[in-house]
Short mmCIF file of C-alpha atoms in Angstrom, two decimals:
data_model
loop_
_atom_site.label_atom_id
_atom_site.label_comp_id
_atom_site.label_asym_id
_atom_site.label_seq_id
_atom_site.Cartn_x
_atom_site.Cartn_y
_atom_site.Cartn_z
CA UNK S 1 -21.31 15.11 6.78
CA UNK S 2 -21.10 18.63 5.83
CA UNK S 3 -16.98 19.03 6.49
CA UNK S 4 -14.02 16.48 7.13
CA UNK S 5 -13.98 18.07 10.24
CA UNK S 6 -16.77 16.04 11.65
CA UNK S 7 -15.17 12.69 10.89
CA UNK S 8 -12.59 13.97 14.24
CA UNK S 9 -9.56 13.01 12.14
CA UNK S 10 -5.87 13.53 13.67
CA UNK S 11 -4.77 17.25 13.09
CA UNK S 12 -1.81 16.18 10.67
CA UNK S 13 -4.26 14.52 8.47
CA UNK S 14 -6.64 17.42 8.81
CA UNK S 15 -3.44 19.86 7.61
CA UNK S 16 -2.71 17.84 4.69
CA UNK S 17 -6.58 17.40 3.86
CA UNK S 18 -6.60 21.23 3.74
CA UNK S 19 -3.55 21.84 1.45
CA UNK S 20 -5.20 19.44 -0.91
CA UNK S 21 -7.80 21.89 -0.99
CA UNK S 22 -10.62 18.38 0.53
CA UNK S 23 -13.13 20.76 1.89
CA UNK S 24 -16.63 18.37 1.32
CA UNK S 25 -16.67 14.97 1.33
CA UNK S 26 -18.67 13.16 -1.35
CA UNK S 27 -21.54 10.97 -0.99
CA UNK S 28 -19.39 8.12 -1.02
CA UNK S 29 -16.48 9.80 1.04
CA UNK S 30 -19.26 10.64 4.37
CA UNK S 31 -20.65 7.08 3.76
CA UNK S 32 -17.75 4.96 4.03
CA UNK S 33 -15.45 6.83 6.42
CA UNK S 34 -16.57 6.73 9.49
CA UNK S 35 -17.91 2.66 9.25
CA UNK S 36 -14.36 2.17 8.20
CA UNK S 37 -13.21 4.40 11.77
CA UNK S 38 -15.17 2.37 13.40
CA UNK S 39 -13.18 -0.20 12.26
CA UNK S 40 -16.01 -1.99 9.89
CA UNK S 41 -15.24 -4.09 6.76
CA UNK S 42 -16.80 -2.56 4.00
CA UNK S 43 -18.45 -3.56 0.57
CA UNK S 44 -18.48 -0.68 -1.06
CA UNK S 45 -20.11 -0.24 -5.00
CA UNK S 46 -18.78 3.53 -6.29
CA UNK S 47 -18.05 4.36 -9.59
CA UNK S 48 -14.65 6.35 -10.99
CA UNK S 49 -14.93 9.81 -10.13
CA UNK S 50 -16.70 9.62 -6.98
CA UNK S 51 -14.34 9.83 -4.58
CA UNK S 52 -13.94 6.29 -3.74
CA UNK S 53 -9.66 6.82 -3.57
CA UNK S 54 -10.53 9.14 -0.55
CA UNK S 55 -13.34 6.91 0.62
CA UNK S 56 -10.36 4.37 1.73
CA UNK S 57 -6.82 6.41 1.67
CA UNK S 58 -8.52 8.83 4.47
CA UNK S 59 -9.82 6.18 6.91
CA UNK S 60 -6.23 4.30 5.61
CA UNK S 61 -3.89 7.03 6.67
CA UNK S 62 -5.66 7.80 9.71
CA UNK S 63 -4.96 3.82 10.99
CA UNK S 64 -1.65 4.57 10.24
CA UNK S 65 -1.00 7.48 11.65
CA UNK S 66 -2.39 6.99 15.20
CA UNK S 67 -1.76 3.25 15.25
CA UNK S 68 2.11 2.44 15.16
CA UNK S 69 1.71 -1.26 14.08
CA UNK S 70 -1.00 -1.17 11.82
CA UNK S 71 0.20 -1.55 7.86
CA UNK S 72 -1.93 -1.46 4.72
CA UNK S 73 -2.19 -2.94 1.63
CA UNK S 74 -4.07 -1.96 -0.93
CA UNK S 75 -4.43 -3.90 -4.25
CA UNK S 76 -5.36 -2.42 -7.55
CA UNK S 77 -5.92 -4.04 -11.48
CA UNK S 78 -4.01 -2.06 -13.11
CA UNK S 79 -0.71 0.27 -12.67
CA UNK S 80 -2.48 4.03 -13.46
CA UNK S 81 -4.82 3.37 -10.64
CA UNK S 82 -1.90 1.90 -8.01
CA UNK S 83 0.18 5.13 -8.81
CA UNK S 84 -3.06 7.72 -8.36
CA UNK S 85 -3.82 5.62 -4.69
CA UNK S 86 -0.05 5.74 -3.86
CA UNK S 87 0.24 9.75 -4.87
CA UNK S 88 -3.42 10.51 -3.19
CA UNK S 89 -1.68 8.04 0.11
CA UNK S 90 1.27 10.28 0.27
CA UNK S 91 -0.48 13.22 0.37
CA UNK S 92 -2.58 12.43 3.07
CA UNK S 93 0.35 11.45 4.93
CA UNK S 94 2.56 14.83 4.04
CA UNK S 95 5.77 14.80 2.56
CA UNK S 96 7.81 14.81 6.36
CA UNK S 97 5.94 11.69 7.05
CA UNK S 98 8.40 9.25 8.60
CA UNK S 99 6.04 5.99 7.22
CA UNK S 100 7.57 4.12 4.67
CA UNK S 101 5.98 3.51 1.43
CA UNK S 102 6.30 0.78 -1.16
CA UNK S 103 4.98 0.71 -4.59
CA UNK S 104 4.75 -2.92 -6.18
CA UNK S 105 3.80 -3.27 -9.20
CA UNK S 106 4.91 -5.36 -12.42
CA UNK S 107 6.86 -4.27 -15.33
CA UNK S 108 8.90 -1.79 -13.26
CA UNK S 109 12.85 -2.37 -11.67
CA UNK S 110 12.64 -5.27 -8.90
CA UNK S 111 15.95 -3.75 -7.36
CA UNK S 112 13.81 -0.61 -6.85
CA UNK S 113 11.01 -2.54 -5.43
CA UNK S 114 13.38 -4.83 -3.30
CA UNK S 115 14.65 -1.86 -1.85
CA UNK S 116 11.23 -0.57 -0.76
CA UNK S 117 10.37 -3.32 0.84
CA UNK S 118 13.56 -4.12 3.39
CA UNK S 119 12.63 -0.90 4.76
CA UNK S 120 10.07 -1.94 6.29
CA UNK S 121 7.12 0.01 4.87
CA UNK S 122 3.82 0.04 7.07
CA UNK S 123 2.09 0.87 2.98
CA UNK S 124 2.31 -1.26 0.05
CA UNK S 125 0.19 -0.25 -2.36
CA UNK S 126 0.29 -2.97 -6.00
CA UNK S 127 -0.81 -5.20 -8.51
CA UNK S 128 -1.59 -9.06 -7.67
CA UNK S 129 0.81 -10.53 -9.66
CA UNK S 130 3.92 -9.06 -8.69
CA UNK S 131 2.61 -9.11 -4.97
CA UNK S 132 2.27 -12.57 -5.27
CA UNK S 133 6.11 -12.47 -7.21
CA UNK S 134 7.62 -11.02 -3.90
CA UNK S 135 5.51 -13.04 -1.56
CA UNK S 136 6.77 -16.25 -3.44
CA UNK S 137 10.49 -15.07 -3.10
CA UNK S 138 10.17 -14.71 0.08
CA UNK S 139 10.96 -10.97 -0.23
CA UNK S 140 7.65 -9.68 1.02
CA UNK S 141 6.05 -10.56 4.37
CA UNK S 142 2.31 -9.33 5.01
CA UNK S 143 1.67 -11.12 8.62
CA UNK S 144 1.13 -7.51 9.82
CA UNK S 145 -0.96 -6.32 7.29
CA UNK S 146 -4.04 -5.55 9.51
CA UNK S 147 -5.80 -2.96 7.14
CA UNK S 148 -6.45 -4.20 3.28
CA UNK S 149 -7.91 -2.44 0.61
CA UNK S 150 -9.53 -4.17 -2.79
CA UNK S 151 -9.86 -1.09 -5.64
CA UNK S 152 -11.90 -1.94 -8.57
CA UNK S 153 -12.65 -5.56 -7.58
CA UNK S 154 -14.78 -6.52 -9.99
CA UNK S 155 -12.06 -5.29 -12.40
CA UNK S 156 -8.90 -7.65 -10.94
CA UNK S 157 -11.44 -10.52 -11.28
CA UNK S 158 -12.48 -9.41 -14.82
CA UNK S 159 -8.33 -9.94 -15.06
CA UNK S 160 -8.22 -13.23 -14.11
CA UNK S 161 -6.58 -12.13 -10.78
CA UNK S 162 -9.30 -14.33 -8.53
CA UNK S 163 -6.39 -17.13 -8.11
CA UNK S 164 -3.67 -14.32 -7.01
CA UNK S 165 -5.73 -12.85 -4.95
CA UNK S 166 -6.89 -16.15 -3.12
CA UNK S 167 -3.64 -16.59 -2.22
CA UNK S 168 -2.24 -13.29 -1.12
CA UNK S 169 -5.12 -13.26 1.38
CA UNK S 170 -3.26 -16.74 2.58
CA UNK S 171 -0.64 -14.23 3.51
CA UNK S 172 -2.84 -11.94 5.57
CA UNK S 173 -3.53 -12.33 9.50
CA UNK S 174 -6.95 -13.22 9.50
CA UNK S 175 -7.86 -10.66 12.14
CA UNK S 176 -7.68 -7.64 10.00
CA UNK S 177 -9.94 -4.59 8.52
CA UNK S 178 -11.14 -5.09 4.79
CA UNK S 179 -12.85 -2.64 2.33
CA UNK S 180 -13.66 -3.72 -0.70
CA UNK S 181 -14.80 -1.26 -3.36
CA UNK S 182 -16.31 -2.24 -6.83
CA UNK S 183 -18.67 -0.60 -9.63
CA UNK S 184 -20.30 -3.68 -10.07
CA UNK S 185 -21.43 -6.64 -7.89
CA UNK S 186 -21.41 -9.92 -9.67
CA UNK S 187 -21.64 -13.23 -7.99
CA UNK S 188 -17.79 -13.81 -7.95
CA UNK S 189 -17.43 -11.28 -5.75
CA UNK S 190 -20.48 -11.78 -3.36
CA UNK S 191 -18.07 -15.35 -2.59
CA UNK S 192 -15.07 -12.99 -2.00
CA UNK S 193 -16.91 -10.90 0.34
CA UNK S 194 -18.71 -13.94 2.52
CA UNK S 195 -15.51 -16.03 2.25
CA UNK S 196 -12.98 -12.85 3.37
CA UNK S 197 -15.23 -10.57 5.02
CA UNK S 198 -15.96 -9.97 8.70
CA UNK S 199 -20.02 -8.61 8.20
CA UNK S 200 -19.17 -6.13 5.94
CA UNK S 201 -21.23 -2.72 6.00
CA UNK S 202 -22.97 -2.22 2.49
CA UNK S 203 -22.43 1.42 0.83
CA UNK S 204 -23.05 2.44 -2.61
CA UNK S 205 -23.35 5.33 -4.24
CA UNK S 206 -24.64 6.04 -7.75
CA UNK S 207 -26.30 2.71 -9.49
CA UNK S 208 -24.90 -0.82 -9.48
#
């Protein structure tokens, strides 16, 4: 893939790609974007720097934009990384975009977050725990989640987040889209992949 313009995304996506000045894709960027078009689940192995936010947020945004029920969740270990997804997300999206948006993440104002989420946003974009906090209370609901994203994997389980995110998938219809995206691949995950996965496509970029 020499341009984005090959991938035959909507034109509003295609504006915003251009203002962000997204003229080449990178290796990881023209591997994983059209399986995940295609509606693949995905296993991807990328290190930081390569792209990988784009890899997902494009194919993401896209889903979004041209499918009126599908809503995405995309899980991250730590707070930096949600907030660079969620500001990369809403750029892709442009600022007149009419989809809501939450950002959930812990040590930051529930009233803010509570807010968020009664309007209805089609992305959430967070940390397991305080996903799981909302889902608990009851103040969260994810049976329409159809499109989930796992960022740094290998990092949330380095965390200790396997149990949280065993059961926030509990949440999840089971017919849905999953990319997964890690630097490494240890065993753990391989289980995370066969248990959750729908024969995910393998990409990987850089070494493992």
């Amino acid at each position: 893939m020499k341009n984005f313009k090959e991938f035959g995304l909507s034109t509003a996506l295609m504006n915003n790609l251009e203002k962000m000045q997204y003229k080449t894709p990178t290796p990881i960027q023209a591997q994983a974007i059209p399986l995940a078009l295609k509606g693949n689940d995905i296993m991807g192995t990328a290190q930081t720097g390569t792209g990988k936010t784009g890899a997902f947020a494009i194919p993401l945004v896209e889903k979004l934009l041209n499918d009126p029920k599908a809503c995405a969740l995309v899980l991250t270990p730590t707070r930096e990384l949600g907030k660079q997804v969620m500001d990369t997300a809403q750029q892709l999206l442009g600022h007149k975009s009419k989809i809501n948006t939450a950002f959930i993440i812990g040590g930051a104002p529930m009233n803010k977050q509570l807010n968020e989420l009664r309007s209805n946003p089609r992305l959430i974009v967070g940390t397991p725990g305080r996903i799981n906090d909302h889902l608990s209370r009851g103040s969260m609901k994810l049976k329409n989640f159809n499109f989930l994203v796992l960022d740094e994997t290998d990092r949330m389980l380095d965390m200790g987040f396997t149990i949280q995110l065993e059961k926030i998938f509990k949440f999840l219809p089971e017919k849905r889209q999953t990319l997964m995206f890690s630097a490494t691949l240890p065993k753990n995950i391989l289980k995370l992949t066969e248990k959750y996965m729908d024969d995910p496509k393998r990409v990987s970029v850089g070494e493992v």
